Each structure stands twice: as structure tokens, then as C-alpha cells.
């Protein structure tokens, strides 16, 4: 393992300066989350953020580059937090519960995540990515595939994981909730039905 | 019922003129399908179509308005044909087979349809539509819901039909085939596994 800092720029200031920069970044993100909670992702502008955080607009742009950059930062923080929960967090979402329980919890967690951050994902211009090959999507797919295998499902788990992922597509979940008034609980219950039936009699694999 | 022609324009010519127009339209569509088969949807241009059909470019534009209009016409013909097959055609896709058999056949039919017409759908600029509310998508969703109910599935069939539809999303199917080299047979088998497990013990409803 190399000890050479990968981004030497971040090591150029004193320790205090770096701590200040990290704290300011956290303050800005915190203010951004507040604004989204109050007025939705569409209501989050660089002007409003500067005003809320009590800094100049130039500071906000220097930090995030653009509104899309700010959205991506918020999103990748949220994504990292969600990944941490399903990979290392407490059961049933994290390790330690039977695979089917973990699958059910994963769907519920992802539905919650999409309803909370779906707007952000739409606001961040991520059209440059192939949505199926975004690292997060690949990781979600692999996680479902892993749980299917652990539950003893052997009818092409890779492809079945792809199909199950499709049912959690953010655009579709948001459409169901907003246009058809489907409640998050109903989405979770339908996911539970789906994965329980798919895993079926293979159910009960070893908790891991 | 009114006997006044809705589109009086189409009644202005003689019977012969109308028959000629219909025949010319069919010839153009036929030439367009040939070109797509030979060089893919991207290779279908108004110039090439005019050349192949032996007509002036102006005729092609007068008939279809634009390349997107041509694509939509081809697509809606294909869509109508597919709808006819699953609604009125022979079993197991059409009526007369048990609901689960019809569900399995529907997925296989739709996978075939998407692999044949997916490029056309992408080429036709349909971004103006909400993709979940396009009449065809609504009809597909209702058809799956109907078959789930007929098979005795009662755990929120509307929402389960939405999830099952999601697994047949054209973009995803094309991605699986082109990027991951998944064969159509593998897609069909995975769909069969999925719906068989979802319908599960409720299986066997009355053929209708």
C-alpha cells in the first residue's frame, strides 16, 4: 500500500486548513439537505444554498462546480450510507439474517432510499452514464444475485437478479407513488411477495 | 352511429385513388421493413427508403412527415399485430390456454417483439410520452394483471403486474442481449421461472 497521497492538492494546506475545509463542506451539505427537505430537490438552488449556509455564492460554486455536481455529491453520500447499511450494517438488511430476510429488507431499504433521493437522482444530470453500469446499480444487482444464491435459488440467479432489480427501478417506483398514489408499505409488501415466491421452497438458506 | 366520414379528406378521391394510396403506403412500409432487416433501424433513412421504393423523396416525406413519423407508423403496425396475437390469436398466447401458460407465452412474445422492434422504438423519438402511460404499455400491464387474477393470484395483482412488466423493459432486455450476450432463450426461461414461481400454488386457473 502506498502512502503517497493520491490527491496531493488536498495535502497542500496545514492540518487546520484541511479540517476547516472538511467542516465547511459538511456544513454546506447539511444546509443542502435541509433545503431539499423543506422545498424538494427542485427548490435547491446555488443561491438559496449560499444564503442558508451564510457563505458567498462563489464558495458554493468553487466547492461543487455546478448544481449537478452538488446533487451528485449529495447522492453519492446517500448511496455510500445505504451501501454501508446493506453490506456491513445490522441485520436483517446487513449480514446475520437468512438470505430471504435480507432480500426482503433490501427491497424495503431501496424503496425508502428511492422515495427519499429519487428526485435528487433526477435533478443530477446523470444521462452521461449507462444506467445499468453505474457502480451502484452493478453493486445492487450483485447483492441481489448473492442473496438469491445463498437462499439456494439456482435457476439463473444472475438474470433473475437483473429482473428483480428492474422492479425497483426508481422511475417506476416514483411513478407508482406519485401518479397512482401507491403507498410505500404497499410497494414493500409487493416486493416481499415477489421475492418470497421467487425464492420459494429453496427458502431458509444459512444466515450469513 | 354517424355515417359522416371522420376524415373527409380520405373520401375525396375516387375509390381507385384511395386503393392506390393504400397500396403505395403498404409498399413503402414493406421497403422500410426490408431496409431495417438489412441494416438495422439506424440505417433506415428517408433517402434510402425513397430509392428502394422507387419514389421521390418528397413522396416519402408527404406520407410520413418525418423519419420519426415513419418509425412510429412501423412501430404502431407491429404493436397492433402483437396486440392482436395476445388478445385474439391462437393459444397459448391468445385465449384458450390456462392463465399461467398465457403469461409464459406473453413474456416470450414480448421478448421476441422487443428484440425485433426495440431499435425502432429507440429511433422513434417518443420522449414526449410518459413511457408508463403509453397506451401499449397500459394494455400490456392490464393483460398481465388480468392473467394473474385468472390464475388465482390475489396479492395485489395490479402492483405485481407492474413489477412483472418492469422485467420486460425494452431497454433492459436489449442491454442484457447486447452488452452481456444473454440469449433470447435464456431471457424466456428466466421469465418462465419468474411467473411460474409468482403464480405458484395458485397455478392452474381455468383456461379462458
Coordinates of C-alpha atoms in Angstrom, one line a residue:
Chain A
X1 CA 0.0 0.0 0.0
X2 CA 1.4 3.4 -1.0
X3 CA 1.4 6.2 1.5
X4 CA 1.7 8.8 -1.3
X5 CA -1.5 10.9 -1.1
X6 CA -3.5 10.3 -4.3
X7 CA -4.8 13.8 -4.4
X8 CA -1.7 15.8 -3.5
X9 CA -3.7 19.1 -3.6
X10 CA -5.7 18.2 -0.5
X11 CA -2.4 17.8 1.4
X12 CA -1.1 21.2 0.5
X13 CA -2.7 23.2 3.4
X14 CA -2.0 22.8 7.1
X15 CA -3.9 20.3 9.1
X16 CA -6.1 23.1 10.5
X17 CA -6.9 24.3 7.0
X18 CA -7.9 20.9 5.9
X19 CA -10.1 20.4 8.9
X20 CA -11.8 23.7 8.3
X21 CA -12.4 22.8 4.6
X22 CA -13.9 19.5 5.6
X23 CA -16.1 21.2 8.2
X24 CA -17.3 23.8 5.7
X25 CA -18.1 21.1 3.2
X26 CA -20.2 19.2 5.8
X27 CA -22.0 22.4 6.7
X28 CA -22.9 23.1 3.1
X29 CA -24.2 19.6 2.6
X30 CA -26.2 19.8 5.8
X31 CA -27.8 23.1 4.6
X32 CA -28.5 21.5 1.2
X33 CA -30.3 18.5 2.9
X34 CA -32.4 20.9 4.9
X35 CA -33.4 22.9 1.8
X36 CA -34.4 19.6 0.0
X37 CA -36.4 18.5 3.0
X38 CA -38.2 21.9 3.0
X39 CA -38.8 22.5 -0.7
X40 CA -37.8 19.4 -2.6
X41 CA -34.8 18.8 -4.9
X42 CA -36.2 21.3 -7.4
X43 CA -36.1 24.0 -4.8
X44 CA -32.4 23.6 -4.1
X45 CA -30.6 26.4 -6.0
X46 CA -27.0 27.5 -5.5
X47 CA -28.3 31.0 -4.4
X48 CA -30.5 29.6 -1.7
X49 CA -27.8 27.3 -0.5
X50 CA -25.3 30.1 -0.2
X51 CA -27.8 32.2 1.7
X52 CA -28.8 29.3 4.0
X53 CA -25.1 28.5 4.8
X54 CA -24.2 32.1 5.1
X55 CA -21.4 32.0 2.6
X56 CA -20.8 33.7 -0.8
X57 CA -22.2 32.1 -3.9
X58 CA -18.6 31.8 -5.3
X59 CA -17.8 29.5 -2.4
X60 CA -20.6 27.2 -3.3
X61 CA -19.6 27.0 -6.9
X62 CA -15.9 26.5 -6.0
X63 CA -16.9 23.6 -3.8
X64 CA -19.3 21.7 -6.1
X65 CA -18.6 23.1 -9.6
X66 CA -22.3 23.2 -10.5
X67 CA -25.8 22.4 -9.3
X68 CA -25.4 19.0 -10.9
X69 CA -22.1 18.5 -9.0
X70 CA -23.8 19.4 -5.7
X71 CA -26.6 16.9 -6.5
X72 CA -24.0 14.1 -7.3
X73 CA -22.2 14.8 -4.1
X74 CA -25.4 14.6 -2.0
X75 CA -26.4 11.4 -3.9
X76 CA -23.0 9.7 -3.5
X77 CA -23.0 10.4 0.2
X78 CA -26.5 8.9 0.5
X79 CA -25.5 6.0 -1.7
X80 CA -22.4 5.2 0.4
X81 CA -24.5 5.3 3.5
X82 CA -27.1 2.9 2.0
X83 CA -24.3 0.6 0.8
X84 CA -22.8 0.6 4.2
X85 CA -26.1 -0.5 5.7
X86 CA -26.7 -3.4 3.4
X87 CA -23.1 -4.6 3.3
X88 CA -22.0 -4.1 6.9
X89 CA -24.9 -2.8 8.9
X90 CA -27.1 -4.7 11.4
X91 CA -29.5 -7.5 10.2
X92 CA -31.8 -8.1 8.6
X93 CA -30.5 -5.6 6.0
X94 CA -26.9 -6.4 6.9
X95 CA -25.2 -9.8 7.4
X96 CA -26.5 -12.1 10.0
X97 CA -30.1 -12.8 8.9
X98 CA -31.3 -15.6 6.5
X99 CA -30.9 -14.6 2.8
X100 CA -34.7 -14.2 2.2
X101 CA -35.0 -11.9 5.2
X102 CA -32.1 -9.9 3.8
X103 CA -33.7 -9.8 0.3
X104 CA -37.0 -8.5 1.8
X105 CA -35.1 -5.9 3.9
X106 CA -33.0 -4.9 0.8
X107 CA -36.2 -4.1 -1.2
X108 CA -37.7 -2.2 1.7
X109 CA -34.5 -0.2 2.2
X110 CA -34.2 0.5 -1.5
X111 CA -37.8 1.7 -1.8
X112 CA -37.2 4.1 1.1
X113 CA -34.0 5.3 -0.5
X114 CA -35.6 5.9 -3.8
X115 CA -38.5 7.8 -2.3
X116 CA -36.1 9.9 -0.4
X117 CA -33.5 10.5 -3.0
X118 CA -35.2 9.8 -6.3
X119 CA -35.7 13.5 -7.1
X120 CA -32.1 14.2 -6.4
X121 CA -31.1 11.4 -8.9
X122 CA -33.4 13.0 -11.5
X123 CA -32.1 16.5 -10.8
X124 CA -28.4 15.4 -11.0
X125 CA -27.8 15.1 -14.7
X126 CA -26.6 11.6 -15.0
X127 CA -27.6 11.0 -18.5
X128 CA -23.9 10.5 -19.4
X129 CA -23.9 7.2 -17.7
X130 CA -25.3 3.9 -18.9
X131 CA -27.8 3.5 -16.1
X132 CA -27.2 -0.3 -15.9
X133 CA -23.5 0.0 -15.5
X134 CA -23.3 2.8 -12.8
X135 CA -21.2 1.3 -10.0
X136 CA -24.2 1.5 -7.6
X137 CA -26.5 -0.4 -9.9
X138 CA -23.9 -3.1 -10.5
X139 CA -23.4 -3.4 -6.8
X140 CA -27.2 -3.7 -6.1
X141 CA -27.5 -6.3 -8.8
X142 CA -24.6 -8.4 -7.4
X143 CA -26.0 -8.1 -3.9
X144 CA -29.4 -9.5 -5.0
X145 CA -27.7 -12.2 -7.0
X146 CA -25.6 -13.2 -4.0
X147 CA -28.6 -13.4 -1.7
X148 CA -30.5 -15.5 -4.3
X149 CA -27.6 -18.0 -4.5
X150 CA -27.3 -18.0 -0.7
X151 CA -31.1 -18.8 -0.5
X152 CA -30.5 -21.8 -2.8
X153 CA -32.0 -20.3 -5.9
X154 CA -30.2 -21.9 -8.9
X155 CA -32.4 -21.0 -11.9
X156 CA -30.0 -18.4 -13.5
X157 CA -29.6 -16.2 -10.4
X158 CA -27.7 -13.5 -12.4
X159 CA -30.6 -13.0 -14.8
X160 CA -33.2 -13.3 -12.0
X161 CA -31.3 -10.6 -10.0
X162 CA -31.5 -8.4 -13.1
X163 CA -35.3 -8.8 -13.3
X164 CA -35.7 -8.2 -9.6
X165 CA -33.6 -5.1 -9.8
X166 CA -35.9 -3.9 -12.6
X167 CA -38.9 -4.0 -10.3
X168 CA -37.1 -1.5 -8.1
X169 CA -36.3 1.0 -10.9
X170 CA -36.5 4.5 -9.3
X171 CA -38.6 6.0 -12.2
X172 CA -41.2 3.3 -11.9
X173 CA -41.4 3.4 -8.1
X174 CA -41.8 7.2 -8.2
X175 CA -44.4 6.9 -10.9
X176 CA -46.4 4.3 -8.8
X177 CA -46.3 6.6 -5.8
X178 CA -47.0 9.9 -7.4
X179 CA -49.3 9.1 -10.3
X180 CA -51.1 6.1 -8.8
X181 CA -50.9 7.0 -5.1
X182 CA -49.4 3.7 -4.2
X183 CA -48.1 3.8 -0.6
X184 CA -44.5 2.8 0.3
X185 CA -46.0 0.0 2.5
X186 CA -47.8 -1.4 -0.5
X187 CA -44.6 -1.4 -2.5
X188 CA -42.7 -3.1 0.2
X189 CA -45.4 -5.8 0.6
X190 CA -45.5 -6.5 -3.1
X191 CA -41.7 -6.8 -3.1
X192 CA -41.9 -9.2 -0.2
X193 CA -44.5 -11.3 -2.1
X194 CA -42.3 -11.3 -5.2
X195 CA -39.0 -12.4 -3.6
X196 CA -40.7 -14.9 -1.2
X197 CA -42.4 -16.6 -4.1
X198 CA -39.2 -16.5 -6.3
X199 CA -37.1 -18.0 -3.6
X200 CA -39.9 -20.3 -2.8
X201 CA -39.2 -23.7 -1.4
X202 CA -35.5 -23.0 -1.6
X203 CA -36.1 -20.6 1.2
X204 CA -34.2 -20.8 4.5
X205 CA -30.6 -20.8 3.4
X206 CA -28.0 -20.4 6.0
X207 CA -27.8 -16.9 7.7
X208 CA -24.5 -15.3 6.8
Chain B
X1 CA -73.6 5.9 -35.2
X2 CA -72.8 8.7 -37.7
X3 CA -72.1 7.9 -41.3
X4 CA -70.3 11.1 -41.9
X5 CA -66.6 10.3 -42.7
X6 CA -64.4 11.5 -39.9
X7 CA -61.5 12.3 -42.2
X8 CA -63.3 13.7 -45.2
X9 CA -60.0 14.1 -47.0
X10 CA -59.7 10.4 -47.4
X11 CA -63.0 10.2 -49.1
X12 CA -62.3 13.0 -51.6
X13 CA -60.7 10.8 -54.2
X14 CA -62.3 8.1 -56.2
X15 CA -62.3 4.5 -54.9
X16 CA -59.4 3.7 -57.2
X17 CA -57.3 6.6 -56.0
X18 CA -57.8 5.5 -52.4
X19 CA -56.9 2.0 -53.2
X20 CA -53.7 3.2 -54.9
X21 CA -52.8 5.3 -51.9
X22 CA -53.2 2.4 -49.6
X23 CA -51.2 0.2 -51.9
X24 CA -48.4 2.7 -52.1
X25 CA -48.3 3.1 -48.4
X26 CA -48.0 -0.6 -47.9
X27 CA -45.2 -0.8 -50.5
X28 CA -43.3 2.0 -48.7
X29 CA -43.7 0.2 -45.3
X30 CA -42.6 -3.0 -46.8
X31 CA -39.5 -1.4 -48.3
X32 CA -38.8 0.2 -44.9
X33 CA -39.0 -3.2 -43.1
X34 CA -36.6 -4.7 -45.7
X35 CA -34.1 -1.9 -45.0
X36 CA -34.3 -2.4 -41.3
X37 CA -33.7 -6.1 -41.7
X38 CA -30.7 -5.4 -43.8
X39 CA -29.1 -2.5 -42.0
X40 CA -30.9 -2.0 -38.7
X41 CA -33.1 0.8 -37.6
X42 CA -30.2 3.3 -37.7
X43 CA -29.7 2.5 -41.4
X44 CA -33.2 3.5 -42.4
X45 CA -33.1 7.0 -43.9
X46 CA -35.7 8.8 -45.9
X47 CA -33.3 8.9 -48.9
X48 CA -32.7 5.1 -48.8
X49 CA -36.4 4.4 -48.5
X50 CA -37.2 6.6 -51.4
X51 CA -34.6 4.9 -53.5
X52 CA -35.6 1.4 -52.5
X53 CA -39.3 2.1 -53.1
X54 CA -38.5 3.9 -56.4
X55 CA -40.4 7.0 -55.5
X56 CA -39.3 10.6 -54.9
X57 CA -38.1 11.7 -51.5
X58 CA -41.0 14.2 -51.4
X59 CA -43.5 11.4 -51.5
X60 CA -41.9 9.7 -48.5
X61 CA -42.0 12.9 -46.5
X62 CA -45.6 13.7 -47.6
X63 CA -46.6 10.2 -46.4
X64 CA -44.9 10.1 -43.0
X65 CA -44.0 13.7 -42.2
X66 CA -40.5 12.8 -40.8
X67 CA -38.2 9.9 -40.1
X68 CA -39.7 9.7 -36.6
X69 CA -43.2 9.6 -38.1
X70 CA -42.1 6.7 -40.3
X71 CA -40.7 4.9 -37.3
X72 CA -44.0 5.5 -35.3
X73 CA -46.0 4.1 -38.2
X74 CA -43.9 1.0 -38.4
X75 CA -44.0 0.6 -34.7
X76 CA -47.7 1.0 -34.4
X77 CA -48.3 -1.5 -37.1
X78 CA -46.1 -4.0 -35.3
X79 CA -47.7 -3.2 -32.0
X80 CA -51.2 -3.7 -33.4
X81 CA -50.1 -7.0 -34.8
X82 CA -48.7 -8.1 -31.4
X83 CA -51.8 -6.9 -29.6
X84 CA -54.0 -8.9 -32.0
X85 CA -52.0 -12.0 -31.2
X86 CA -52.2 -11.9 -27.5
X87 CA -55.8 -10.7 -27.4
X88 CA -57.4 -12.7 -30.2
X89 CA -54.8 -15.0 -31.6
X90 CA -54.4 -18.8 -31.1
X91 CA -53.3 -20.2 -27.7
X92 CA -51.2 -20.2 -25.7
X93 CA -50.5 -16.5 -26.4
X94 CA -54.2 -15.9 -27.2
X95 CA -57.3 -17.1 -25.3
X96 CA -57.9 -20.8 -24.7
X97 CA -54.9 -21.8 -22.6
X98 CA -54.5 -21.8 -18.8
X99 CA -53.5 -18.3 -17.5
X100 CA -50.0 -19.4 -16.5
X101 CA -49.4 -20.8 -20.0
X102 CA -50.6 -17.5 -21.4
X103 CA -48.4 -15.5 -19.1
X104 CA -45.3 -17.5 -20.1
X105 CA -46.2 -17.1 -23.8
X106 CA -46.8 -13.4 -23.3
X107 CA -43.3 -12.9 -21.9
X108 CA -41.8 -14.9 -24.7
X109 CA -43.8 -13.0 -27.3
X110 CA -42.8 -9.7 -25.8
X111 CA -39.1 -10.6 -25.6
X112 CA -39.3 -11.5 -29.3
X113 CA -41.1 -8.3 -30.1
X114 CA -38.6 -6.2 -28.2
X115 CA -35.6 -7.8 -29.9
X116 CA -37.2 -7.2 -33.3
X117 CA -38.5 -3.7 -32.7
X118 CA -36.5 -2.3 -29.8
X119 CA -34.3 -0.3 -32.1
X120 CA -37.2 1.1 -33.9
X121 CA -38.7 2.3 -30.6
X122 CA -35.5 4.0 -29.7
X123 CA -35.2 5.6 -33.1
X124 CA -38.7 6.9 -33.0
X125 CA -38.4 9.9 -30.8
X126 CA -41.1 9.1 -28.2
X127 CA -39.6 11.2 -25.4
X128 CA -42.8 13.3 -25.4
X129 CA -44.7 10.4 -23.8
X130 CA -44.7 9.3 -20.3
X131 CA -43.5 5.8 -21.0
X132 CA -45.7 4.2 -18.4
X133 CA -48.8 5.7 -19.8
X134 CA -48.3 5.0 -23.5
X135 CA -51.5 3.1 -24.5
X136 CA -49.5 0.0 -25.4
X137 CA -47.7 -0.1 -22.0
X138 CA -51.1 0.3 -20.2
X139 CA -52.6 -2.5 -22.3
X140 CA -49.6 -4.9 -21.5
X141 CA -49.8 -4.1 -17.8
X142 CA -53.6 -4.8 -17.8
X143 CA -53.2 -8.0 -19.7
X144 CA -50.6 -9.3 -17.2
X145 CA -52.9 -8.2 -14.3
X146 CA -55.8 -10.0 -15.9
X147 CA -53.9 -13.2 -16.3
X148 CA -52.5 -13.0 -12.7
X149 CA -56.1 -12.7 -11.4
X150 CA -57.3 -15.5 -13.7
X151 CA -54.5 -17.7 -12.3
X152 CA -55.8 -17.0 -8.8
X153 CA -53.1 -14.6 -7.7
X154 CA -54.6 -12.2 -5.2
X155 CA -51.7 -10.5 -3.5
X156 CA -52.1 -7.0 -5.1
X157 CA -52.2 -8.2 -8.8
X158 CA -52.2 -4.7 -10.1
X159 CA -48.9 -3.9 -8.5
X160 CA -47.4 -7.3 -9.2
X161 CA -48.3 -6.8 -12.9
X162 CA -46.4 -3.5 -12.8
X163 CA -43.3 -5.3 -11.4
X164 CA -43.5 -8.1 -13.9
X165 CA -43.8 -5.5 -16.7
X166 CA -40.7 -3.9 -15.5
X167 CA -38.7 -7.0 -16.0
X168 CA -39.7 -6.9 -19.7
X169 CA -38.5 -3.3 -20.1
X170 CA -37.1 -3.0 -23.7
X171 CA -34.0 -1.0 -22.7
X172 CA -33.1 -3.7 -20.1
X173 CA -33.7 -6.6 -22.4
X174 CA -31.6 -5.0 -25.2
X175 CA -28.9 -4.3 -22.7
X176 CA -28.8 -7.9 -21.5
X177 CA -28.7 -9.2 -25.0
X178 CA -26.2 -6.8 -26.5
X179 CA -23.9 -6.0 -23.6
X180 CA -24.0 -9.3 -21.7
X181 CA -24.6 -11.6 -24.6
X182 CA -27.7 -13.2 -23.0
X183 CA -29.6 -15.3 -25.5
X184 CA -33.4 -14.8 -26.1
X185 CA -33.9 -18.4 -24.9
X186 CA -32.3 -17.6 -21.6
X187 CA -34.5 -14.5 -21.2
X188 CA -37.6 -16.6 -21.9
X189 CA -36.6 -19.3 -19.5
X190 CA -35.9 -16.7 -16.7
X191 CA -39.3 -15.1 -17.4
X192 CA -40.9 -18.6 -17.2
X193 CA -39.2 -19.3 -13.9
X194 CA -40.3 -15.9 -12.6
X195 CA -44.0 -16.1 -13.4
X196 CA -44.3 -19.8 -12.6
X197 CA -42.9 -19.0 -9.1
X198 CA -45.0 -15.9 -8.7
X199 CA -48.3 -17.7 -9.6
X200 CA -47.0 -20.7 -7.6
X201 CA -49.6 -22.9 -6.0
X202 CA -52.4 -20.7 -7.3
X203 CA -51.5 -22.1 -10.7
X204 CA -53.9 -23.8 -12.9
X205 CA -56.8 -21.3 -13.1
X206 CA -59.5 -22.0 -15.7
X207 CA -58.5 -21.7 -19.4
X208 CA -60.3 -18.7 -20.8

